[in-house]
JSON list of C-alpha atoms and ligand atoms in Angstrom, two decimals:
[
{"chain": "A", "resi": 1, "resn": "UNK", "atom": "CA", "xyz": [-0.02, 0.03, 0.04]},
{"chain": "A", "resi": 2, "resn": "UNK", "atom": "CA", "xyz": [1.53, 3.19, -1.08]},
{"chain": "A", "resi": 3, "resn": "UNK", "atom": "CA", "xyz": [-0.83, 5.76, -0.48]},
{"chain": "A", "resi": 4, "resn": "UNK", "atom": "CA", "xyz": [-0.59, 9.06, 1.23]},
{"chain": "A", "resi": 5, "resn": "UNK", "atom": "CA", "xyz": [-2.03, 10.83, 4.10]},
{"chain": "A", "resi": 6, "resn": "UNK", "atom": "CA", "xyz": [-2.37, 13.68, 3.95]},
{"chain": "A", "resi": 7, "resn": "UNK", "atom": "CA", "xyz": [-1.41, 15.65, 7.49]},
{"chain": "A", "resi": 8, "resn": "UNK", "atom": "CA", "xyz": [-0.73, 18.80, 9.36]},
{"chain": "A", "resi": 9, "resn": "UNK", "atom": "CA", "xyz": [1.91, 19.35, 10.72]},
{"chain": "A", "resi": 10, "resn": "UNK", "atom": "CA", "xyz": [1.57, 23.83, 12.01]},
{"chain": "A", "resi": 11, "resn": "UNK", "atom": "CA", "xyz": [1.85, 26.93, 10.70]},
{"chain": "A", "resi": 12, "resn": "UNK", "atom": "CA", "xyz": [4.29, 27.81, 7.86]},
{"chain": "A", "resi": 13, "resn": "UNK", "atom": "CA", "xyz": [5.80, 30.73, 10.56]},
{"chain": "A", "resi": 14, "resn": "UNK", "atom": "CA", "xyz": [6.67, 27.79, 12.90]},
{"chain": "A", "resi": 15, "resn": "UNK", "atom": "CA", "xyz": [9.36, 26.85, 10.23]},
{"chain": "A", "resi": 16, "resn": "UNK", "atom": "CA", "xyz": [12.14, 29.27, 10.10]},
{"chain": "A", "resi": 17, "resn": "UNK", "atom": "CA", "xyz": [13.56, 30.68, 6.91]},
{"chain": "A", "resi": 18, "resn": "UNK", "atom": "CA", "xyz": [16.34, 28.64, 4.99]},
{"chain": "A", "resi": 19, "resn": "UNK", "atom": "CA", "xyz": [15.43, 25.82, 7.70]},
{"chain": "A", "resi": 20, "resn": "UNK", "atom": "CA", "xyz": [13.63, 22.81, 8.26]},
{"chain": "A", "resi": 21, "resn": "UNK", "atom": "CA", "xyz": [11.85, 21.02, 11.26]},
{"chain": "A", "resi": 22, "resn": "UNK", "atom": "CA", "xyz": [11.17, 17.64, 11.70]},
{"chain": "A", "resi": 23, "resn": "UNK", "atom": "CA", "xyz": [8.30, 15.81, 11.68]},
{"chain": "A", "resi": 24, "resn": "UNK", "atom": "CA", "xyz": [8.84, 12.38, 12.82]},
{"chain": "A", "resi": 25, "resn": "UNK", "atom": "CA", "xyz": [5.95, 9.51, 11.28]},
{"chain": "A", "resi": 26, "resn": "UNK", "atom": "CA", "xyz": [6.00, 5.85, 11.94]},
{"chain": "A", "resi": 27, "resn": "UNK", "atom": "CA", "xyz": [8.18, 6.35, 8.82]},
{"chain": "A", "resi": 28, "resn": "UNK", "atom": "CA", "xyz": [10.76, 7.98, 10.29]},
{"chain": "A", "resi": 29, "resn": "UNK", "atom": "CA", "xyz": [11.89, 11.24, 10.77]},
{"chain": "A", "resi": 30, "resn": "UNK", "atom": "CA", "xyz": [11.16, 13.87, 7.42]},
{"chain": "A", "resi": 31, "resn": "UNK", "atom": "CA", "xyz": [12.65, 17.22, 7.33]},
{"chain": "A", "resi": 32, "resn": "UNK", "atom": "CA", "xyz": [10.33, 19.98, 6.20]},
{"chain": "A", "resi": 33, "resn": "UNK", "atom": "CA", "xyz": [12.74, 22.65, 4.45]},
{"chain": "A", "resi": 34, "resn": "UNK", "atom": "CA", "xyz": [11.47, 26.38, 4.41]},
{"chain": "A", "resi": 35, "resn": "UNK", "atom": "CA", "xyz": [13.26, 27.82, 1.69]},
{"chain": "A", "resi": 36, "resn": "UNK", "atom": "CA", "xyz": [13.68, 32.01, 1.38]},
{"chain": "A", "resi": 37, "resn": "UNK", "atom": "CA", "xyz": [11.49, 32.36, -1.23]},
{"chain": "A", "resi": 38, "resn": "UNK", "atom": "CA", "xyz": [8.95, 30.33, 1.23]},
{"chain": "A", "resi": 39, "resn": "UNK", "atom": "CA", "xyz": [8.66, 27.13, -1.15]},
{"chain": "A", "resi": 40, "resn": "UNK", "atom": "CA", "xyz": [8.72, 24.16, 1.23]},
{"chain": "A", "resi": 41, "resn": "UNK", "atom": "CA", "xyz": [9.87, 20.82, 0.53]},
{"chain": "A", "resi": 42, "resn": "UNK", "atom": "CA", "xyz": [9.86, 17.50, 2.68]},
{"chain": "A", "resi": 43, "resn": "UNK", "atom": "CA", "xyz": [12.56, 15.15, 2.39]},
{"chain": "A", "resi": 44, "resn": "UNK", "atom": "CA", "xyz": [13.41, 12.03, 4.65]},
{"chain": "A", "resi": 45, "resn": "UNK", "atom": "CA", "xyz": [15.79, 13.46, 7.44]},
{"chain": "A", "resi": 46, "resn": "UNK", "atom": "CA", "xyz": [19.10, 11.56, 6.01]},
{"chain": "A", "resi": 47, "resn": "UNK", "atom": "CA", "xyz": [21.65, 11.96, 4.02]},
{"chain": "A", "resi": 48, "resn": "UNK", "atom": "CA", "xyz": [21.74, 9.66, 0.71]},
{"chain": "A", "resi": 49, "resn": "UNK", "atom": "CA", "xyz": [25.66, 9.54, 1.38]},
{"chain": "A", "resi": 50, "resn": "UNK", "atom": "CA", "xyz": [26.03, 8.11, 5.20]},
{"chain": "A", "resi": 51, "resn": "UNK", "atom": "CA", "xyz": [22.57, 9.22, 6.59]},
{"chain": "A", "resi": 52, "resn": "UNK", "atom": "CA", "xyz": [23.32, 12.52, 7.78]},
{"chain": "A", "resi": 53, "resn": "UNK", "atom": "CA", "xyz": [20.71, 14.89, 9.41]},
{"chain": "A", "resi": 54, "resn": "UNK", "atom": "CA", "xyz": [19.90, 17.22, 6.58]},
{"chain": "A", "resi": 55, "resn": "UNK", "atom": "CA", "xyz": [17.47, 19.03, 8.85]},
{"chain": "A", "resi": 56, "resn": "UNK", "atom": "CA", "xyz": [20.33, 20.59, 10.51]},
{"chain": "A", "resi": 57, "resn": "UNK", "atom": "CA", "xyz": [21.67, 21.70, 7.24]},
{"chain": "A", "resi": 58, "resn": "UNK", "atom": "CA", "xyz": [21.83, 25.27, 5.88]},
{"chain": "A", "resi": 59, "resn": "UNK", "atom": "CA", "xyz": [19.70, 25.80, 3.15]},
{"chain": "A", "resi": 60, "resn": "UNK", "atom": "CA", "xyz": [20.83, 27.43, 0.10]},
{"chain": "A", "resi": 61, "resn": "UNK", "atom": "CA", "xyz": [18.62, 28.70, -2.99]},
{"chain": "A", "resi": 62, "resn": "UNK", "atom": "CA", "xyz": [16.18, 24.90, -3.28]},
{"chain": "A", "resi": 63, "resn": "UNK", "atom": "CA", "xyz": [19.07, 22.66, -1.95]},
{"chain": "A", "resi": 64, "resn": "UNK", "atom": "CA", "xyz": [20.64, 21.87, 1.30]},
{"chain": "A", "resi": 65, "resn": "UNK", "atom": "CA", "xyz": [23.98, 21.18, 2.65]},
{"chain": "A", "resi": 66, "resn": "UNK", "atom": "CA", "xyz": [24.66, 18.01, 4.87]},
{"chain": "A", "resi": 67, "resn": "UNK", "atom": "CA", "xyz": [25.95, 18.97, 7.49]},
{"chain": "A", "resi": 68, "resn": "UNK", "atom": "CA", "xyz": [28.56, 16.09, 7.91]},
{"chain": "A", "resi": 69, "resn": "UNK", "atom": "CA", "xyz": [30.20, 16.24, 4.72]},
{"chain": "A", "resi": 70, "resn": "UNK", "atom": "CA", "xyz": [28.71, 18.96, 3.10]},
{"chain": "A", "resi": 71, "resn": "UNK", "atom": "CA", "xyz": [27.43, 17.07, 0.35]},
{"chain": "A", "resi": 72, "resn": "UNK", "atom": "CA", "xyz": [24.67, 18.93, -1.41]},
{"chain": "A", "resi": 73, "resn": "UNK", "atom": "CA", "xyz": [20.98, 18.26, -1.90]},
{"chain": "A", "resi": 74, "resn": "UNK", "atom": "CA", "xyz": [18.28, 19.47, -4.42]},
{"chain": "A", "resi": 75, "resn": "UNK", "atom": "CA", "xyz": [15.41, 20.10, -1.99]},
{"chain": "A", "resi": 76, "resn": "UNK", "atom": "CA", "xyz": [12.60, 19.49, -5.18]},
{"chain": "A", "resi": 77, "resn": "UNK", "atom": "CA", "xyz": [14.04, 15.89, -5.97]},
{"chain": "A", "resi": 78, "resn": "UNK", "atom": "CA", "xyz": [16.09, 14.92, -3.00]},
{"chain": "A", "resi": 79, "resn": "UNK", "atom": "CA", "xyz": [19.20, 14.30, -5.35]},
{"chain": "A", "resi": 80, "resn": "UNK", "atom": "CA", "xyz": [22.64, 14.75, -4.23]},
{"chain": "A", "resi": 81, "resn": "UNK", "atom": "CA", "xyz": [24.16, 17.23, -6.57]},
{"chain": "A", "resi": 82, "resn": "UNK", "atom": "CA", "xyz": [26.99, 16.25, -9.13]},
{"chain": "A", "resi": 83, "resn": "UNK", "atom": "CA", "xyz": [29.61, 14.88, -8.74]},
{"chain": "A", "resi": 84, "resn": "UNK", "atom": "CA", "xyz": [27.84, 13.33, -5.63]},
{"chain": "A", "resi": 85, "resn": "UNK", "atom": "CA", "xyz": [25.96, 10.58, -6.32]},
{"chain": "A", "resi": 86, "resn": "UNK", "atom": "CA", "xyz": [22.98, 9.62, -4.85]},
{"chain": "A", "resi": 87, "resn": "UNK", "atom": "CA", "xyz": [19.07, 10.68, -3.49]},
{"chain": "A", "resi": 88, "resn": "UNK", "atom": "CA", "xyz": [16.96, 10.71, -0.86]},
{"chain": "A", "resi": 89, "resn": "UNK", "atom": "CA", "xyz": [13.23, 10.10, -0.88]},
{"chain": "A", "resi": 90, "resn": "UNK", "atom": "CA", "xyz": [11.05, 12.80, -1.09]},
{"chain": "A", "resi": 91, "resn": "UNK", "atom": "CA", "xyz": [7.72, 13.23, 0.45]},
{"chain": "A", "resi": 92, "resn": "UNK", "atom": "CA", "xyz": [4.38, 15.37, -0.76]},
{"chain": "A", "resi": 93, "resn": "UNK", "atom": "CA", "xyz": [3.90, 18.74, 0.98]},
{"chain": "A", "resi": 94, "resn": "UNK", "atom": "CA", "xyz": [1.89, 22.13, 0.55]},
{"chain": "A", "resi": 95, "resn": "UNK", "atom": "CA", "xyz": [1.04, 25.56, 2.02]},
{"chain": "A", "resi": 96, "resn": "UNK", "atom": "CA", "xyz": [-2.62, 26.05, 2.23]},
{"chain": "A", "resi": 97, "resn": "UNK", "atom": "CA", "xyz": [-3.76, 28.92, 4.11]},
{"chain": "A", "resi": 98, "resn": "UNK", "atom": "CA", "xyz": [-0.43, 29.26, 5.82]},
{"chain": "A", "resi": 99, "resn": "UNK", "atom": "CA", "xyz": [-0.42, 25.54, 7.39]},
{"chain": "A", "resi": 100, "resn": "UNK", "atom": "CA", "xyz": [1.79, 23.22, 5.92]},
{"chain": "A", "resi": 101, "resn": "UNK", "atom": "CA", "xyz": [0.24, 19.53, 5.30]},
{"chain": "A", "resi": 102, "resn": "UNK", "atom": "CA", "xyz": [2.88, 16.34, 4.98]},
{"chain": "A", "resi": 103, "resn": "UNK", "atom": "CA", "xyz": [2.02, 13.39, 2.92]},
{"chain": "A", "resi": 104, "resn": "UNK", "atom": "CA", "xyz": [4.41, 11.16, 4.08]},
{"chain": "A", "resi": 105, "resn": "UNK", "atom": "CA", "xyz": [5.25, 8.30, 1.16]},
{"chain": "A", "resi": 106, "resn": "UNK", "atom": "CA", "xyz": [5.39, 5.21, 2.17]},
{"chain": "A", "resi": 107, "resn": "UNK", "atom": "CA", "xyz": [6.85, 2.81, -0.48]},
{"chain": "A", "resi": 108, "resn": "UNK", "atom": "CA", "xyz": [9.54, 5.67, -0.85]},
{"chain": "A", "resi": 109, "resn": "UNK", "atom": "CA", "xyz": [10.59, 5.79, 2.96]},
{"chain": "A", "resi": 110, "resn": "UNK", "atom": "CA", "xyz": [11.07, 2.03, 2.96]},
{"chain": "A", "resi": 111, "resn": "UNK", "atom": "CA", "xyz": [13.37, 2.39, -0.22]},
{"chain": "A", "resi": 112, "resn": "UNK", "atom": "CA", "xyz": [15.47, 5.22, 1.20]},
{"chain": "A", "resi": 113, "resn": "UNK", "atom": "CA", "xyz": [16.06, 3.34, 4.88]},
{"chain": "A", "resi": 114, "resn": "UNK", "atom": "CA", "xyz": [17.70, 0.62, 2.84]},
{"chain": "A", "resi": 115, "resn": "UNK", "atom": "CA", "xyz": [19.78, 2.57, 0.75]},
{"chain": "A", "resi": 116, "resn": "UNK", "atom": "CA", "xyz": [21.36, 4.41, 4.33]},
{"chain": "A", "resi": 117, "resn": "UNK", "atom": "CA", "xyz": [21.83, 0.77, 5.65]},
{"chain": "A", "resi": 118, "resn": "UNK", "atom": "CA", "xyz": [23.88, -0.71, 2.39]},
{"chain": "A", "resi": 119, "resn": "UNK", "atom": "CA", "xyz": [26.00, 2.23, 2.98]},
{"chain": "A", "resi": 120, "resn": "UNK", "atom": "CA", "xyz": [26.84, 2.35, 6.85]},
{"chain": "B", "resi": 201, "resn": "FES", "atom": "S1", "xyz": [26.72, 11.88, 5.35]},
{"chain": "B", "resi": 201, "resn": "FES", "atom": "FE1", "xyz": [25.63, 13.65, 4.43]},
{"chain": "B", "resi": 201, "resn": "FES", "atom": "S2", "xyz": [27.35, 14.04, 3.51]},
{"chain": "B", "resi": 201, "resn": "FES", "atom": "FE2", "xyz": [28.30, 12.57, 4.33]}
]
């Protein structure tokens, strides 16, 4: 079953601009990012390199720099910027009337967890 359910996670204003907050779900921690232009993105809070907490990275434009070894991850796709290679699962997220809604992607989270396990 990969059907996603929208859940309200709070106000956009509660996420610092160019920052993130972590939403703990049954599928693991999901980092919800807010770019300087108020675009929001949701990715597993795990770097595709060695599982670093992306929520603690610096957001620049629509990318986040992993705090561990500085890989750059595209927030829109979850992909590492070349020359690095790897992909973190993204999750659907939207803003309505200043509230943020997240739909954790069940199929993807399991896949992301597997890829991290094989690297560590
Ligand atoms: S764990 Fe993210 S760059 Fe190494």
